[in-house]
mmCIF file of C-alpha atoms in Angstrom:
data_model
loop_
_atom_site.group_PDB
_atom_site.id
_atom_site.type_symbol
_atom_site.label_atom_id
_atom_site.label_comp_id
_atom_site.label_asym_id
_atom_site.label_seq_id
_atom_site.Cartn_x
_atom_site.Cartn_y
_atom_site.Cartn_z
ATOM 1 C CA UNK K 20 -31.370 1.633 34.491
ATOM 2 C CA UNK K 21 -32.466 2.740 31.050
ATOM 3 C CA UNK K 22 -32.140 0.390 28.099
ATOM 4 C CA UNK K 23 -29.122 2.275 26.765
ATOM 5 C CA UNK K 24 -27.442 2.197 30.182
ATOM 6 C CA UNK K 25 -27.874 -1.573 30.202
ATOM 7 C CA UNK K 26 -26.508 -1.823 26.673
ATOM 8 C CA UNK K 27 -23.541 0.346 27.597
ATOM 9 C CA UNK K 28 -22.700 -1.818 30.610
ATOM 10 C CA UNK K 29 -22.995 -4.984 28.514
ATOM 11 C CA UNK K 30 -20.460 -3.692 25.967
ATOM 12 C CA UNK K 31 -18.230 -1.765 28.392
ATOM 13 C CA UNK K 32 -15.300 -4.252 28.446
ATOM 14 C CA UNK K 33 -15.245 -4.313 24.640
ATOM 15 C CA UNK K 34 -15.295 -0.525 24.442
ATOM 16 C CA UNK K 35 -12.469 -0.308 26.948
ATOM 17 C CA UNK K 36 -10.436 -2.572 24.668
ATOM 18 C CA UNK K 37 -11.167 -0.095 21.858
ATOM 19 C CA UNK K 38 -9.902 2.808 23.989
ATOM 20 C CA UNK K 39 -6.762 0.829 24.834
ATOM 21 C CA UNK K 40 -6.153 -0.270 21.247
ATOM 22 C CA UNK K 41 -2.784 0.845 19.828
ATOM 23 C CA UNK K 42 -4.503 2.249 16.731
ATOM 24 C CA UNK K 43 -6.753 4.507 18.805
ATOM 25 C CA UNK K 44 -3.951 5.466 21.173
ATOM 26 C CA UNK K 45 -1.769 6.248 18.149
ATOM 27 C CA UNK K 46 -4.335 8.751 16.859
ATOM 28 C CA UNK K 47 -4.383 10.406 20.268
ATOM 29 C CA UNK K 48 -0.638 10.756 20.718
ATOM 30 C CA UNK K 49 0.087 11.304 17.023
ATOM 31 C CA UNK K 50 2.336 8.251 16.644
ATOM 32 C CA UNK K 51 0.058 6.177 14.398
ATOM 33 C CA UNK K 52 1.721 5.169 11.136
ATOM 34 C CA UNK K 53 0.053 7.101 8.312
ATOM 35 C CA UNK K 54 -0.089 4.025 6.092
ATOM 36 C CA UNK K 55 -2.337 2.391 8.671
ATOM 37 C CA UNK K 56 -4.489 5.499 8.964
ATOM 38 C CA UNK K 57 -4.877 5.722 5.187
ATOM 39 C CA UNK K 58 -5.915 2.067 5.063
ATOM 40 C CA UNK K 59 -8.433 2.697 7.856
ATOM 41 C CA UNK K 60 -9.732 5.842 6.183
ATOM 42 C CA UNK K 61 -10.494 4.077 2.909
ATOM 43 C CA UNK K 62 -12.075 1.050 4.587
ATOM 44 C CA UNK K 63 -14.160 3.292 6.835
ATOM 45 C CA UNK K 64 -15.306 5.369 3.858
ATOM 46 C CA UNK K 65 -16.600 2.216 2.169
ATOM 47 C CA UNK K 66 -18.165 1.106 5.455
ATOM 48 C CA UNK K 67 -20.103 4.353 5.812
ATOM 49 C CA UNK K 68 -22.018 3.789 2.591
ATOM 50 C CA UNK K 69 -23.427 0.541 3.973
ATOM 51 C CA UNK K 70 -23.908 2.201 7.362
ATOM 52 C CA UNK K 71 -26.106 4.777 5.634
ATOM 53 C CA UNK K 72 -28.077 1.938 4.022
ATOM 54 C CA UNK K 73 -28.861 0.566 7.477
ATOM 55 C CA UNK K 74 -30.445 3.914 8.340
ATOM 56 C CA UNK K 75 -32.284 3.782 5.017
ATOM 57 C CA UNK K 76 -33.884 0.515 6.145
ATOM 58 C CA UNK K 77 -35.293 2.556 9.012
ATOM 59 C CA UNK K 78 -37.026 4.881 6.556
ATOM 60 C CA UNK K 79 -38.626 1.823 4.924
ATOM 61 C CA UNK K 80 -39.737 0.252 8.200
ATOM 62 C CA UNK K 81 -40.778 3.346 10.141
ATOM 63 C CA UNK K 82 -44.480 3.465 10.947
ATOM 64 C CA UNK K 83 -44.822 7.217 11.373
ATOM 65 C CA UNK K 84 -43.500 10.323 9.584
ATOM 66 C CA UNK K 85 -41.426 11.577 12.532
ATOM 67 C CA UNK K 86 -39.471 8.340 12.675
ATOM 68 C CA UNK K 87 -39.042 8.370 8.902
ATOM 69 C CA UNK K 88 -37.625 11.892 9.104
ATOM 70 C CA UNK K 89 -35.285 10.815 11.915
ATOM 71 C CA UNK K 90 -33.779 7.985 9.880
ATOM 72 C CA UNK K 91 -33.645 10.103 6.722
ATOM 73 C CA UNK K 92 -31.835 12.929 8.551
ATOM 74 C CA UNK K 93 -29.213 10.449 9.724
ATOM 75 C CA UNK K 94 -28.623 9.212 6.180
ATOM 76 C CA UNK K 95 -27.935 12.828 5.230
ATOM 77 C CA UNK K 96 -25.727 13.351 8.299
ATOM 78 C CA UNK K 97 -23.508 10.477 7.176
ATOM 79 C CA UNK K 98 -23.343 11.177 3.449
ATOM 80 C CA UNK K 99 -23.172 14.951 3.808
ATOM 81 C CA UNK K 100 -21.636 15.337 7.260
ATOM 82 C CA UNK K 101 -19.428 12.597 8.695
ATOM 83 C CA UNK K 102 -17.946 11.784 5.300
ATOM 84 C CA UNK K 103 -16.658 15.362 4.985
ATOM 85 C CA UNK K 104 -13.839 14.473 7.365
ATOM 86 C CA UNK K 105 -12.932 11.477 5.221
ATOM 87 C CA UNK K 106 -13.007 13.513 2.026
ATOM 88 C CA UNK K 107 -10.846 16.206 3.604
ATOM 89 C CA UNK K 108 -8.210 13.621 4.459
ATOM 90 C CA UNK K 109 -8.522 12.038 1.031
ATOM 91 C CA UNK K 110 -7.809 15.451 -0.520
ATOM 92 C CA UNK K 111 -4.738 15.872 1.705
ATOM 93 C CA UNK K 112 -3.539 12.409 0.691
ATOM 94 C CA UNK K 113 -4.274 12.931 -3.004
ATOM 95 C CA UNK K 114 -6.960 10.212 -3.165
ATOM 96 C CA UNK K 115 -10.114 10.643 -5.239
ATOM 97 C CA UNK K 116 -13.477 9.020 -4.509
ATOM 98 C CA UNK K 117 -13.112 7.052 -7.733
ATOM 99 C CA UNK K 118 -9.865 5.591 -6.416
ATOM 100 C CA UNK K 119 -11.547 4.623 -3.146
ATOM 101 C CA UNK K 120 -14.121 2.561 -5.016
ATOM 102 C CA UNK K 121 -11.299 0.573 -6.584
ATOM 103 C CA UNK K 122 -10.344 -0.603 -3.077
ATOM 104 C CA UNK K 123 -11.852 -3.916 -2.010
ATOM 105 C CA UNK K 124 -13.518 -4.001 1.397
ATOM 106 C CA UNK K 125 -11.568 -6.182 3.811
ATOM 107 C CA UNK K 126 -13.276 -9.363 4.957
ATOM 108 C CA UNK K 127 -13.798 -7.969 8.475
ATOM 109 C CA UNK K 128 -15.421 -4.892 6.942
ATOM 110 C CA UNK K 129 -17.744 -6.966 4.759
ATOM 111 C CA UNK K 130 -18.682 -9.184 7.689
ATOM 112 C CA UNK K 131 -19.571 -6.204 9.864
ATOM 113 C CA UNK K 132 -21.713 -4.411 7.313
ATOM 114 C CA UNK K 133 -23.409 -7.661 6.271
ATOM 115 C CA UNK K 134 -24.337 -8.284 9.906
ATOM 116 C CA UNK K 135 -25.838 -4.796 10.316
ATOM 117 C CA UNK K 136 -27.764 -4.983 7.055
ATOM 118 C CA UNK K 137 -29.099 -8.420 8.001
ATOM 119 C CA UNK K 138 -30.237 -7.112 11.400
ATOM 120 C CA UNK K 139 -31.943 -4.189 9.682
ATOM 121 C CA UNK K 140 -33.655 -6.389 7.102
ATOM 122 C CA UNK K 141 -34.969 -8.874 9.653
ATOM 123 C CA UNK K 142 -35.804 -6.495 12.502
ATOM 124 C CA UNK K 143 -37.746 -3.342 13.167
ATOM 125 C CA UNK K 144 -36.702 0.221 14.018
ATOM 126 C CA UNK K 145 -35.400 -0.750 17.475
ATOM 127 C CA UNK K 146 -33.148 -3.456 16.045
ATOM 128 C CA UNK K 147 -31.954 -1.051 13.370
ATOM 129 C CA UNK K 148 -30.908 1.566 15.930
ATOM 130 C CA UNK K 149 -29.273 -1.111 18.106
ATOM 131 C CA UNK K 150 -27.135 -2.211 15.162
ATOM 132 C CA UNK K 151 -26.137 1.399 14.413
ATOM 133 C CA UNK K 152 -25.583 2.671 17.928
ATOM 134 C CA UNK K 153 -22.420 0.736 18.789
ATOM 135 C CA UNK K 154 -20.520 2.513 16.012
ATOM 136 C CA UNK K 155 -21.932 5.969 16.648
ATOM 137 C CA UNK K 156 -21.690 5.880 20.427
ATOM 138 C CA UNK K 157 -18.236 4.319 20.641
ATOM 139 C CA UNK K 158 -16.826 6.906 18.216
ATOM 140 C CA UNK K 159 -18.434 9.711 20.196
ATOM 141 C CA UNK K 160 -16.790 8.406 23.350
ATOM 142 C CA UNK K 161 -13.438 7.812 21.633
ATOM 143 C CA UNK K 162 -13.482 11.316 20.165
ATOM 144 C CA UNK K 163 -14.354 12.890 23.527
ATOM 145 C CA UNK K 164 -11.627 10.967 25.351
ATOM 146 C CA UNK K 165 -8.969 11.686 22.774
ATOM 147 C CA UNK K 166 -9.861 15.385 22.822
ATOM 148 C CA UNK K 167 -8.919 15.428 26.507
ATOM 149 C CA UNK K 168 -5.382 14.245 25.710
ATOM 150 C CA UNK K 169 -2.914 17.158 25.625
ATOM 151 C CA UNK K 170 -2.297 18.192 22.029
ATOM 152 C CA UNK K 171 -4.525 15.548 20.422
ATOM 153 C CA UNK K 172 -7.126 17.945 19.018
ATOM 154 C CA UNK K 173 -4.402 20.270 17.746
ATOM 155 C CA UNK K 174 -2.228 17.653 16.085
ATOM 156 C CA UNK K 175 -1.395 18.841 12.540
ATOM 157 C CA UNK K 176 -2.571 15.588 10.968
ATOM 158 C CA UNK K 177 -4.791 13.631 13.364
ATOM 159 C CA UNK K 178 -6.330 16.653 15.080
ATOM 160 C CA UNK K 179 -9.014 17.047 12.425
ATOM 161 C CA UNK K 180 -10.201 13.473 13.029
ATOM 162 C CA UNK K 181 -10.303 14.006 16.795
ATOM 163 C CA UNK K 182 -12.165 17.306 16.481
ATOM 164 C CA UNK K 183 -14.676 15.774 14.079
ATOM 165 C CA UNK K 184 -15.801 13.065 16.493
ATOM 166 C CA UNK K 185 -15.424 15.176 19.637
ATOM 167 C CA UNK K 186 -17.296 18.086 18.072
ATOM 168 C CA UNK K 187 -20.722 19.287 19.121
ATOM 169 C CA UNK K 188 -22.435 18.292 15.864
ATOM 170 C CA UNK K 189 -21.341 14.661 16.036
ATOM 171 C CA UNK K 190 -21.991 14.434 19.787
ATOM 172 C CA UNK K 191 -25.512 15.817 19.373
ATOM 173 C CA UNK K 192 -26.281 13.408 16.544
ATOM 174 C CA UNK K 193 -25.155 10.508 18.700
ATOM 175 C CA UNK K 194 -27.110 11.746 21.730
ATOM 176 C CA UNK K 195 -30.239 11.793 19.582
ATOM 177 C CA UNK K 196 -29.589 8.157 18.649
ATOM 178 C CA UNK K 197 -29.210 7.205 22.311
ATOM 179 C CA UNK K 198 -32.498 8.924 23.143
ATOM 180 C CA UNK K 199 -34.215 7.282 20.187
ATOM 181 C CA UNK K 200 -32.979 3.860 21.288
ATOM 182 C CA UNK K 201 -34.544 4.349 24.713
ATOM 183 C CA UNK K 202 -37.790 5.578 23.168
ATOM 184 C CA UNK K 203 -38.060 2.658 20.746
ATOM 185 C CA UNK K 204 -37.212 0.091 23.415
ATOM 186 C CA UNK K 205 -39.542 1.513 26.068
ATOM 187 C CA UNK K 206 -41.640 -1.279 27.525
ATOM 188 C CA UNK K 207 -39.806 -4.043 25.670
ATOM 189 C CA UNK K 208 -39.930 -7.533 27.127
ATOM 190 C CA UNK K 209 -36.831 -9.225 28.497
ATOM 191 C CA UNK K 210 -36.700 -11.403 25.396
ATOM 192 C CA UNK K 211 -36.872 -8.339 23.146
ATOM 193 C CA UNK K 212 -34.153 -6.650 25.190
ATOM 194 C CA UNK K 213 -31.898 -9.679 24.847
ATOM 195 C CA UNK K 214 -32.144 -9.447 21.068
ATOM 196 C CA UNK K 215 -31.210 -5.766 21.208
ATOM 197 C CA UNK K 216 -28.312 -6.492 23.554
ATOM 198 C CA UNK K 217 -27.012 -9.310 21.357
ATOM 199 C CA UNK K 218 -27.040 -6.993 18.342
ATOM 200 C CA UNK K 219 -25.409 -4.113 20.220
ATOM 201 C CA UNK K 220 -22.693 -6.275 21.774
ATOM 202 C CA UNK K 221 -21.965 -8.075 18.513
ATOM 203 C CA UNK K 222 -21.597 -4.738 16.713
ATOM 204 C CA UNK K 223 -19.296 -3.570 19.504
ATOM 205 C CA UNK K 224 -17.186 -6.668 18.908
ATOM 206 C CA UNK K 225 -17.113 -5.791 15.218
ATOM 207 C CA UNK K 226 -15.954 -2.283 16.150
ATOM 208 C CA UNK K 227 -13.007 -3.727 18.049
ATOM 209 C CA UNK K 228 -12.330 -6.019 15.110
ATOM 210 C CA UNK K 229 -12.316 -3.009 12.770
ATOM 211 C CA UNK K 230 -9.495 -1.420 14.778
ATOM 212 C CA UNK K 231 -7.628 -4.742 14.682
ATOM 213 C CA UNK K 232 -8.185 -4.969 10.932
ATOM 214 C CA UNK K 233 -6.725 -1.498 10.367
ATOM 215 C CA UNK K 234 -3.800 -2.083 12.717
ATOM 216 C CA UNK K 235 -2.859 -5.291 10.890
ATOM 217 C CA UNK K 236 -3.702 -3.974 7.394
ATOM 218 C CA UNK K 237 -5.847 -7.044 6.788
ATOM 219 C CA UNK K 238 -6.994 -7.974 3.298
#
């Protein structure tokens, strides 16, 4: 098994709970309350700025130009790519970016991003990608699964979200992260792998907690 296959198997039960979560299912069948989606959208928008900073740590810690360019390209993909979906929804909901920054991150949001930034600050490129990958990969899988549900990708409100994460651009970006994780972890010791697995599984747990946070509209 590759390193990423081992990571995937370690987090599989947690990811299944994400797929079964009423928030995720509500996006797929179009029944999710829009107040909950708006809350999630704003919290996720704030989250993505810190998520981009985790990639930026990779630029700082990379030992070669190719790896620097890889991390830098991902910062751009978040700030200039993934966030376009959020901004499109914000425009539909009449919310400006200035208004988003008046929203306080929920405690679960702060805890998650603090954990990732701590892992990035204390680790190297492999630990940085491990902390990032749970979010990217789980969303790629959620988007792909939801897109297979009849009518999900064409829903007048939630379809844009589904198409964004099921789309080729996002899937390719995530696949590159998976490949990079395997490359960075090639030849790692069992002890080194355990650190990567702990980070990946913990971030997967935070992902599940993020869906819970949005479902419950936590402060």
